[in-house]
């Protein structure tokens, strides 16, 4: 098929590798010190690599090329992640498990009012469905199990709840799953210090609270826990 695809001018290329790093699909690689388009079907034709090239060696052309193959790209990404020991079942690079370290200056309390609020998130991913059961950040963790909507409803959520915790979020109504099995594995297989459940006042959030309590019971561990309910207008109703 004729389609838009990138073209790399090897004479201009200085071998910096910026384009290869910018290509999320893995279509570009470095060979003998020069950037190369490795496979046509890995190139989505969107050109994330173009603005990263300091010598303007990359451009678009229209030519005969294999269609972009999303499945092949995802399989390639998964294989690379497995080699690096960080693959997850979903195969999504955005779900790569990692801890997040904040610089000391980011943790300062005296933030000028015009600056953005400092994020207190200390790990990724946060979705209950995606988080690895044996992630190293669970060791000695204070666990926060929160309804998706709670962070939007309560304005000071990062400072009040996320700070100092490992955060897991979910919505039993949207996901239509019982989180208790996954949460039981996390609590049973890790040294969890405490569990805080933050839910909304709406009835469907009862599923999240029930799953967390069930997990605590099934784990057979005696762990301090508490439930905080947030109103739809952003107030803490009980704690």
mmCIF file of C-alpha atoms in Angstrom:
data_model
loop_
_atom_site.group_PDB
_atom_site.id
_atom_site.type_symbol
_atom_site.label_atom_id
_atom_site.label_comp_id
_atom_site.label_asym_id
_atom_site.label_seq_id
_atom_site.Cartn_x
_atom_site.Cartn_y
_atom_site.Cartn_z
ATOM 1 C CA UNK A 1 0.000 0.000 0.000
ATOM 2 C CA UNK A 2 1.055 3.624 -0.518
ATOM 3 C CA UNK A 3 1.203 5.491 2.768
ATOM 4 C CA UNK A 4 3.053 8.175 4.696
ATOM 5 C CA UNK A 5 6.172 6.903 6.433
ATOM 6 C CA UNK A 6 9.409 8.369 7.770
ATOM 7 C CA UNK A 7 12.622 8.632 5.760
ATOM 8 C CA UNK A 8 16.048 8.972 7.405
ATOM 9 C CA UNK A 9 18.818 10.754 5.505
ATOM 10 C CA UNK A 10 21.892 8.772 6.541
ATOM 11 C CA UNK A 11 24.288 11.447 5.318
ATOM 12 C CA UNK A 12 22.751 14.021 7.648
ATOM 13 C CA UNK A 13 22.363 11.632 10.590
ATOM 14 C CA UNK A 14 24.913 12.306 13.337
ATOM 15 C CA UNK A 15 24.151 9.115 15.275
ATOM 16 C CA UNK A 16 22.856 10.811 18.425
ATOM 17 C CA UNK A 17 20.083 8.230 18.859
ATOM 18 C CA UNK A 18 17.427 10.750 19.908
ATOM 19 C CA UNK A 19 14.986 9.512 17.264
ATOM 20 C CA UNK A 20 15.363 5.885 18.355
ATOM 21 C CA UNK A 21 14.584 6.854 21.945
ATOM 22 C CA UNK A 22 11.579 8.904 20.843
ATOM 23 C CA UNK A 23 10.080 6.110 18.742
ATOM 24 C CA UNK A 24 7.697 4.345 21.127
ATOM 25 C CA UNK A 25 6.981 1.643 18.557
ATOM 26 C CA UNK A 26 10.612 0.532 18.179
ATOM 27 C CA UNK A 27 10.650 1.229 14.439
ATOM 28 C CA UNK A 28 14.014 3.027 14.587
ATOM 29 C CA UNK A 29 17.302 1.462 15.692
ATOM 30 C CA UNK A 30 20.958 2.418 15.661
ATOM 31 C CA UNK A 31 23.114 0.400 13.245
ATOM 32 C CA UNK A 32 26.800 1.201 12.726
ATOM 33 C CA UNK A 33 26.314 4.578 14.353
ATOM 34 C CA UNK A 34 23.406 5.615 12.131
ATOM 35 C CA UNK A 35 19.639 5.666 12.672
ATOM 36 C CA UNK A 36 17.751 3.116 10.564
ATOM 37 C CA UNK A 37 14.081 2.404 9.980
ATOM 38 C CA UNK A 38 14.073 -1.250 11.029
ATOM 39 C CA UNK A 39 10.604 -2.263 9.873
ATOM 40 C CA UNK A 40 7.965 -0.428 7.879
ATOM 41 C CA UNK A 41 5.119 -2.108 9.799
ATOM 42 C CA UNK A 42 6.460 -0.698 13.093
ATOM 43 C CA UNK A 43 6.194 2.913 11.866
ATOM 44 C CA UNK A 44 2.783 4.476 12.589
ATOM 45 C CA UNK A 45 3.517 7.511 10.411
ATOM 46 C CA UNK A 46 2.803 9.996 13.210
ATOM 47 C CA UNK A 47 6.364 11.290 13.355
ATOM 48 C CA UNK A 48 7.145 11.568 17.084
ATOM 49 C CA UNK A 49 10.775 11.178 16.042
ATOM 50 C CA UNK A 50 10.889 14.205 13.704
ATOM 51 C CA UNK A 51 11.163 17.037 16.241
ATOM 52 C CA UNK A 52 13.847 15.202 18.237
ATOM 53 C CA UNK A 53 16.393 15.133 15.395
ATOM 54 C CA UNK A 54 18.904 17.964 15.881
ATOM 55 C CA UNK A 55 20.099 17.864 12.255
ATOM 56 C CA UNK A 56 16.718 17.496 10.493
ATOM 57 C CA UNK A 57 17.678 14.155 9.037
ATOM 58 C CA UNK A 58 14.134 12.762 9.260
ATOM 59 C CA UNK A 59 11.259 13.614 6.960
ATOM 60 C CA UNK A 60 7.993 12.141 5.723
ATOM 61 C CA UNK A 61 7.667 10.429 2.359
ATOM 62 C CA UNK A 62 4.816 8.629 0.658
ATOM 63 C CA UNK A 63 5.822 5.260 -0.735
ATOM 64 C CA UNK A 64 4.917 1.608 -0.951
ATOM 65 C CA UNK A 65 5.119 0.276 2.616
ATOM 66 C CA UNK A 66 3.568 -2.423 4.772
ATOM 67 C CA UNK A 67 0.614 -1.264 6.864
ATOM 68 C CA UNK A 68 1.270 -0.330 10.475
ATOM 69 C CA UNK A 69 0.876 -3.510 12.572
ATOM 70 C CA UNK A 70 -0.128 -2.622 16.121
ATOM 71 C CA UNK A 71 -0.151 -6.248 17.278
ATOM 72 C CA UNK A 72 3.386 -6.802 16.010
ATOM 73 C CA UNK A 73 4.550 -3.632 17.764
ATOM 74 C CA UNK A 74 2.999 -4.677 21.083
ATOM 75 C CA UNK A 75 4.502 -8.173 20.795
ATOM 76 C CA UNK A 76 7.928 -6.664 20.141
ATOM 77 C CA UNK A 77 7.565 -4.338 23.139
ATOM 78 C CA UNK A 78 6.541 -7.239 25.364
ATOM 79 C CA UNK A 79 9.548 -9.301 24.286
ATOM 80 C CA UNK A 80 11.905 -6.415 25.037
ATOM 81 C CA UNK A 81 10.341 -5.901 28.454
ATOM 82 C CA UNK A 82 10.664 -9.599 29.268
ATOM 83 C CA UNK A 83 14.380 -9.470 28.449
ATOM 84 C CA UNK A 84 14.717 -6.527 30.822
ATOM 85 C CA UNK A 85 12.696 -8.321 33.514
ATOM 86 C CA UNK A 86 9.856 -5.823 33.706
ATOM 87 C CA UNK A 87 7.050 -7.228 31.579
ATOM 88 C CA UNK A 88 3.463 -7.344 32.800
ATOM 89 C CA UNK A 89 0.671 -9.578 31.500
ATOM 90 C CA UNK A 90 -1.047 -6.726 29.669
ATOM 91 C CA UNK A 91 2.092 -5.997 27.643
ATOM 92 C CA UNK A 92 1.616 -2.249 27.938
ATOM 93 C CA UNK A 93 4.832 -0.236 28.489
ATOM 94 C CA UNK A 94 2.767 2.339 30.379
ATOM 95 C CA UNK A 95 2.102 -0.318 32.996
ATOM 96 C CA UNK A 96 5.771 -0.891 33.788
ATOM 97 C CA UNK A 97 6.172 -1.165 37.530
ATOM 98 C CA UNK A 98 8.389 1.476 39.101
ATOM 99 C CA UNK A 99 8.974 3.495 42.240
ATOM 100 C CA UNK A 100 8.971 7.285 42.070
ATOM 101 C CA UNK A 101 11.539 9.259 44.061
ATOM 102 C CA UNK A 102 10.861 12.917 44.797
ATOM 103 C CA UNK A 103 13.638 15.488 45.077
ATOM 104 C CA UNK A 104 13.985 17.211 48.447
ATOM 105 C CA UNK A 105 13.020 20.573 47.005
ATOM 106 C CA UNK A 106 9.791 19.050 45.678
ATOM 107 C CA UNK A 107 8.914 17.919 49.176
ATOM 108 C CA UNK A 108 9.224 21.405 50.666
ATOM 109 C CA UNK A 109 6.141 22.697 52.433
ATOM 110 C CA UNK A 110 6.543 26.346 51.461
ATOM 111 C CA UNK A 111 5.446 26.177 47.851
ATOM 112 C CA UNK A 112 4.684 29.510 46.143
ATOM 113 C CA UNK A 113 0.932 29.728 45.447
ATOM 114 C CA UNK A 114 1.473 30.126 41.700
ATOM 115 C CA UNK A 115 3.307 26.792 41.470
ATOM 116 C CA UNK A 116 1.572 23.510 40.805
ATOM 117 C CA UNK A 117 0.838 21.291 43.784
ATOM 118 C CA UNK A 118 3.520 18.654 44.351
ATOM 119 C CA UNK A 119 2.471 15.134 43.440
ATOM 120 C CA UNK A 120 2.796 12.673 46.332
ATOM 121 C CA UNK A 121 2.445 9.568 44.183
ATOM 122 C CA UNK A 122 5.307 7.203 44.967
ATOM 123 C CA UNK A 123 4.776 4.312 42.532
ATOM 124 C CA UNK A 124 3.360 3.237 39.183
ATOM 125 C CA UNK A 125 0.995 1.723 38.100
ATOM 126 C CA UNK A 126 -1.877 2.578 40.437
ATOM 127 C CA UNK A 127 -4.794 0.612 38.977
ATOM 128 C CA UNK A 128 -5.594 -2.472 41.071
ATOM 129 C CA UNK A 129 -5.916 -4.537 37.883
ATOM 130 C CA UNK A 130 -2.448 -3.590 36.644
ATOM 131 C CA UNK A 131 -0.236 -3.461 39.714
ATOM 132 C CA UNK A 132 2.183 -6.429 40.135
ATOM 133 C CA UNK A 133 1.392 -8.480 43.251
ATOM 134 C CA UNK A 134 5.035 -8.698 44.361
ATOM 135 C CA UNK A 135 6.211 -5.187 43.477
ATOM 136 C CA UNK A 136 9.124 -4.191 45.763
ATOM 137 C CA UNK A 137 7.400 -1.007 46.911
ATOM 138 C CA UNK A 138 4.831 -3.098 48.815
ATOM 139 C CA UNK A 139 7.480 -4.086 51.384
ATOM 140 C CA UNK A 140 6.634 -2.181 54.551
ATOM 141 C CA UNK A 141 3.973 -0.156 52.747
ATOM 142 C CA UNK A 142 1.084 1.809 54.152
ATOM 143 C CA UNK A 143 -1.536 0.836 51.607
ATOM 144 C CA UNK A 144 -4.142 3.240 50.260
ATOM 145 C CA UNK A 145 -7.061 1.598 48.436
ATOM 146 C CA UNK A 146 -9.112 4.367 46.864
ATOM 147 C CA UNK A 147 -12.110 4.756 44.607
ATOM 148 C CA UNK A 148 -11.271 6.419 41.289
ATOM 149 C CA UNK A 149 -13.650 9.315 41.904
ATOM 150 C CA UNK A 150 -12.339 10.164 45.366
ATOM 151 C CA UNK A 151 -9.231 11.958 44.082
ATOM 152 C CA UNK A 152 -11.439 14.209 41.935
ATOM 153 C CA UNK A 153 -13.975 14.920 44.654
ATOM 154 C CA UNK A 154 -11.567 15.701 47.503
ATOM 155 C CA UNK A 155 -9.315 18.643 46.646
ATOM 156 C CA UNK A 156 -6.421 17.873 48.985
ATOM 157 C CA UNK A 157 -6.248 14.186 48.135
ATOM 158 C CA UNK A 158 -2.487 13.999 47.529
ATOM 159 C CA UNK A 159 -1.520 15.616 50.837
ATOM 160 C CA UNK A 160 -4.251 14.023 52.933
ATOM 161 C CA UNK A 161 -4.176 10.475 51.561
ATOM 162 C CA UNK A 162 -1.512 9.667 48.942
ATOM 163 C CA UNK A 163 1.467 11.136 50.814
ATOM 164 C CA UNK A 164 3.409 8.367 52.532
ATOM 165 C CA UNK A 165 1.257 5.614 51.017
ATOM 166 C CA UNK A 166 1.356 3.118 48.180
ATOM 167 C CA UNK A 167 -1.755 3.929 46.180
ATOM 168 C CA UNK A 168 -4.168 1.498 44.515
ATOM 169 C CA UNK A 169 -7.287 2.764 42.759
ATOM 170 C CA UNK A 170 -10.281 1.164 41.124
ATOM 171 C CA UNK A 171 -13.998 1.344 40.431
ATOM 172 C CA UNK A 172 -15.925 -1.907 40.907
ATOM 173 C CA UNK A 173 -18.831 -0.601 38.843
ATOM 174 C CA UNK A 174 -16.774 0.356 35.790
ATOM 175 C CA UNK A 175 -14.394 -2.602 35.993
ATOM 176 C CA UNK A 176 -17.212 -4.999 36.902
ATOM 177 C CA UNK A 177 -14.797 -7.221 38.829
ATOM 178 C CA UNK A 178 -14.269 -8.391 42.372
ATOM 179 C CA UNK A 179 -10.965 -6.930 43.526
ATOM 180 C CA UNK A 180 -10.801 -9.099 46.647
ATOM 181 C CA UNK A 181 -8.697 -11.874 45.078
ATOM 182 C CA UNK A 182 -5.992 -9.476 43.813
ATOM 183 C CA UNK A 183 -5.972 -7.497 47.060
ATOM 184 C CA UNK A 184 -5.742 -10.715 49.084
ATOM 185 C CA UNK A 185 -2.623 -11.699 47.147
ATOM 186 C CA UNK A 186 -1.037 -8.299 47.712
ATOM 187 C CA UNK A 187 -1.740 -8.250 51.446
ATOM 188 C CA UNK A 188 -0.847 -11.927 51.977
ATOM 189 C CA UNK A 189 2.439 -11.841 50.070
ATOM 190 C CA UNK A 190 3.830 -8.547 51.329
ATOM 191 C CA UNK A 191 4.699 -6.818 54.581
ATOM 192 C CA UNK A 192 1.798 -4.342 54.610
ATOM 193 C CA UNK A 193 1.835 -2.038 57.646
ATOM 194 C CA UNK A 194 -1.655 -0.543 57.373
ATOM 195 C CA UNK A 195 -4.614 -0.234 55.007
ATOM 196 C CA UNK A 196 -6.651 2.910 54.407
ATOM 197 C CA UNK A 197 -9.784 2.609 52.282
ATOM 198 C CA UNK A 198 -11.119 5.812 50.714
ATOM 199 C CA UNK A 199 -14.517 5.481 49.088
ATOM 200 C CA UNK A 200 -17.286 7.742 47.852
ATOM 201 C CA UNK A 201 -20.659 7.923 49.571
ATOM 202 C CA UNK A 202 -22.381 6.366 46.519
ATOM 203 C CA UNK A 203 -23.588 2.745 46.925
ATOM 204 C CA UNK A 204 -21.401 1.268 44.163
ATOM 205 C CA UNK A 205 -18.298 2.166 46.190
ATOM 206 C CA UNK A 206 -19.433 -0.387 48.740
ATOM 207 C CA UNK A 207 -17.944 -3.001 46.430
ATOM 208 C CA UNK A 208 -14.466 -1.545 46.881
ATOM 209 C CA UNK A 209 -14.799 -1.409 50.666
ATOM 210 C CA UNK A 210 -16.154 -4.968 50.743
ATOM 211 C CA UNK A 211 -13.278 -6.241 48.569
ATOM 212 C CA UNK A 212 -10.666 -4.610 50.814
ATOM 213 C CA UNK A 213 -12.223 -5.957 53.999
ATOM 214 C CA UNK A 214 -12.562 -9.427 52.476
ATOM 215 C CA UNK A 215 -8.902 -9.342 51.468
ATOM 216 C CA UNK A 216 -7.855 -8.384 54.985
ATOM 217 C CA UNK A 217 -9.863 -11.283 56.414
ATOM 218 C CA UNK A 218 -8.595 -13.831 53.891
ATOM 219 C CA UNK A 219 -4.978 -12.789 54.413
ATOM 220 C CA UNK A 220 -5.143 -13.998 57.996
ATOM 221 C CA UNK A 221 -3.105 -11.000 59.111
ATOM 222 C CA UNK A 222 -3.905 -8.477 61.822
ATOM 223 C CA UNK A 223 -3.286 -5.167 60.076
ATOM 224 C CA UNK A 224 -4.588 -1.753 61.208
ATOM 225 C CA UNK A 225 -7.210 -0.493 58.781
ATOM 226 C CA UNK A 226 -9.648 2.361 58.400
ATOM 227 C CA UNK A 227 -12.352 3.568 56.038
ATOM 228 C CA UNK A 228 -12.845 7.177 54.943
ATOM 229 C CA UNK A 229 -15.984 8.214 53.068
ATOM 230 C CA UNK A 230 -16.003 11.229 50.766
ATOM 231 C CA UNK A 231 -19.215 13.040 49.806
ATOM 232 C CA UNK A 232 -19.986 13.860 46.184
ATOM 233 C CA UNK A 233 -19.394 17.528 47.008
ATOM 234 C CA UNK A 234 -15.912 16.782 48.359
ATOM 235 C CA UNK A 235 -16.337 16.572 52.134
ATOM 236 C CA UNK A 236 -14.981 13.902 54.457
ATOM 237 C CA UNK A 237 -18.084 12.352 56.002
ATOM 238 C CA UNK A 238 -16.335 10.022 58.432
ATOM 239 C CA UNK A 239 -12.850 8.847 59.191
#
